[in-house]
Coordinates of C-alpha atoms in Angstrom, one line a residue:
M337 CA 311.8 -23.2 158.1
H338 CA 309.1 -25.0 160.0
R339 CA 305.6 -23.6 159.4
H340 CA 302.4 -24.4 161.2
T341 CA 300.0 -25.9 158.7
G342 CA 296.7 -26.0 160.7
L343 CA 294.0 -23.4 160.7
V344 CA 295.4 -20.1 161.9
P345 CA 293.9 -16.6 162.0
G346 CA 294.9 -14.0 159.4
I347 CA 295.1 -10.3 159.6
M348 CA 296.0 -7.5 157.2
V349 CA 298.5 -5.1 158.5
W350 CA 299.9 -1.8 157.2
G351 CA 303.2 -0.3 158.4
G352 CA 305.8 2.2 157.1
I353 CA 309.5 2.7 157.6
A354 CA 312.1 5.4 157.1
Y355 CA 315.8 5.5 157.7
H356 CA 315.7 5.3 161.5
F357 CA 312.0 5.2 162.2
C358 CA 309.0 3.1 161.7
T359 CA 305.3 4.0 161.9
P360 CA 302.8 2.4 164.3
L361 CA 301.1 -0.5 162.7
V362 CA 297.5 -0.4 161.5
C363 CA 295.3 -3.5 161.6
I364 CA 293.0 -3.5 158.6
A365 CA 289.7 -5.3 159.1
G366 CA 287.6 -6.3 156.1
T367 CA 287.9 -5.2 152.5
F368 CA 290.6 -2.6 152.0
N369 CA 289.9 0.1 149.4
S370 CA 291.3 3.5 148.5
Q371 CA 288.9 5.4 150.7
R372 CA 289.6 3.2 153.7
C373 CA 293.3 3.5 153.1
I374 CA 293.0 7.3 153.1
S375 CA 290.8 7.5 156.3
E376 CA 292.5 4.7 158.3
V377 CA 296.1 4.9 157.2
L378 CA 297.1 8.1 155.3
E379 CA 295.3 10.7 157.4
P380 CA 295.9 9.4 160.9
V381 CA 299.4 7.8 160.4
V382 CA 301.2 8.9 157.2
L383 CA 300.5 12.6 157.3
P384 CA 301.7 13.1 160.9
Y385 CA 304.7 10.8 160.2
L386 CA 305.8 12.6 157.1
Q387 CA 305.4 16.0 158.8
G388 CA 308.2 15.0 161.1
L389 CA 310.6 14.1 158.3
A390 CA 312.5 16.6 156.2
A391 CA 312.2 16.2 152.4
A392 CA 310.4 12.9 152.6
I393 CA 309.4 11.0 149.5
F394 CA 306.6 8.4 150.0
Q395 CA 307.0 5.0 148.3
Q396 CA 304.0 2.7 147.9
D397 CA 303.5 -0.5 146.0
N398 CA 301.0 0.5 143.3
A399 CA 298.5 -2.1 144.6
Q400 CA 295.0 -1.6 143.1
P401 CA 293.7 0.7 145.9
H402 CA 296.9 2.8 145.6
V403 CA 296.5 3.7 141.9
A404 CA 292.9 5.0 142.2
L405 CA 292.4 8.6 141.3
I406 CA 291.1 9.5 144.8
F407 CA 294.4 8.1 146.3
R408 CA 296.6 10.0 143.9
R409 CA 294.7 13.2 144.5
F410 CA 295.3 12.8 148.2
F411 CA 299.0 13.0 147.7
V412 CA 298.8 16.0 145.3
N413 CA 296.4 17.8 147.7
H414 CA 298.8 17.3 150.6
Q415 CA 301.9 18.1 148.5
I416 CA 303.5 14.7 149.2
E417 CA 306.0 13.6 146.7
L418 CA 305.6 10.0 145.5
L419 CA 308.5 7.8 144.4
A420 CA 308.1 6.7 140.8
W421 CA 307.6 3.0 141.0
L422 CA 306.7 0.1 138.7
D423 CA 303.3 -1.5 139.0
R424 CA 303.2 -4.5 141.4
S425 CA 306.9 -4.4 142.2
S426 CA 306.6 -4.9 145.9
D427 CA 309.4 -7.4 145.9
L428 CA 311.8 -4.5 145.3
S429 CA 310.5 -2.5 148.2
P430 CA 312.7 -2.1 151.4
I431 CA 309.6 -2.7 153.6
E432 CA 309.6 -6.3 152.4
N433 CA 312.8 -6.9 154.4
M434 CA 311.0 -5.5 157.5
W435 CA 308.1 -7.8 156.9
S436 CA 310.5 -10.7 156.4
M437 CA 312.1 -10.0 159.8
V438 CA 308.6 -9.8 161.4
A439 CA 307.6 -13.1 159.8
Q440 CA 310.8 -14.8 161.0
R441 CA 310.1 -13.7 164.6
L442 CA 306.5 -14.9 164.4
T443 CA 307.6 -18.4 163.2
Q444 CA 309.9 -18.7 166.2
I445 CA 307.0 -18.3 168.6
T446 CA 305.1 -21.4 169.7
P447 CA 302.4 -22.3 170.0
P448 CA 301.0 -20.4 167.0
A449 CA 298.4 -17.6 167.5
T450 CA 294.9 -19.0 167.7
T451 CA 292.8 -15.8 167.3
P452 CA 293.2 -12.6 165.2
D453 CA 293.6 -10.6 168.4
H454 CA 296.4 -12.9 169.6
L455 CA 298.1 -12.7 166.2
W456 CA 297.8 -8.9 166.2
Q457 CA 299.5 -8.7 169.6
R458 CA 302.3 -10.9 168.3
V459 CA 302.7 -8.9 165.1
E460 CA 302.9 -5.6 167.0
A461 CA 305.5 -7.1 169.4
A462 CA 307.6 -8.5 166.5
W463 CA 307.4 -5.1 164.6
S464 CA 308.6 -3.2 167.6
A465 CA 311.4 -5.7 168.3
V466 CA 313.0 -5.4 164.8
P467 CA 316.2 -3.2 165.2
Q468 CA 316.0 0.3 163.7

């Protein structure tokens, strides 16, 4: 697969999937820690999303911010069941297939994005274009 090798912008993105649904994407600026994950992702996106699903079990990748006590307490306090998952085993996560499809769509677009805002627009478009 051809990849652009020059300087390109980078962004950090969070998204979630369920059987026939996907969450809106969240663009993360700067350093991502447990508190920011709670305030920028879990409270505004995950809680409303899970409330619309019956008997949902949340799966996350046990990245460093996700194993902090404040993060685990959030799930206990909101009575959200977590899937037991091995540390740093994101390669087994179904979301990785979604990110792979998004990345494939991004590599097919030329010219490459030149700013973080331009890249964000393209990522959002690729995310929404992946079949459910």
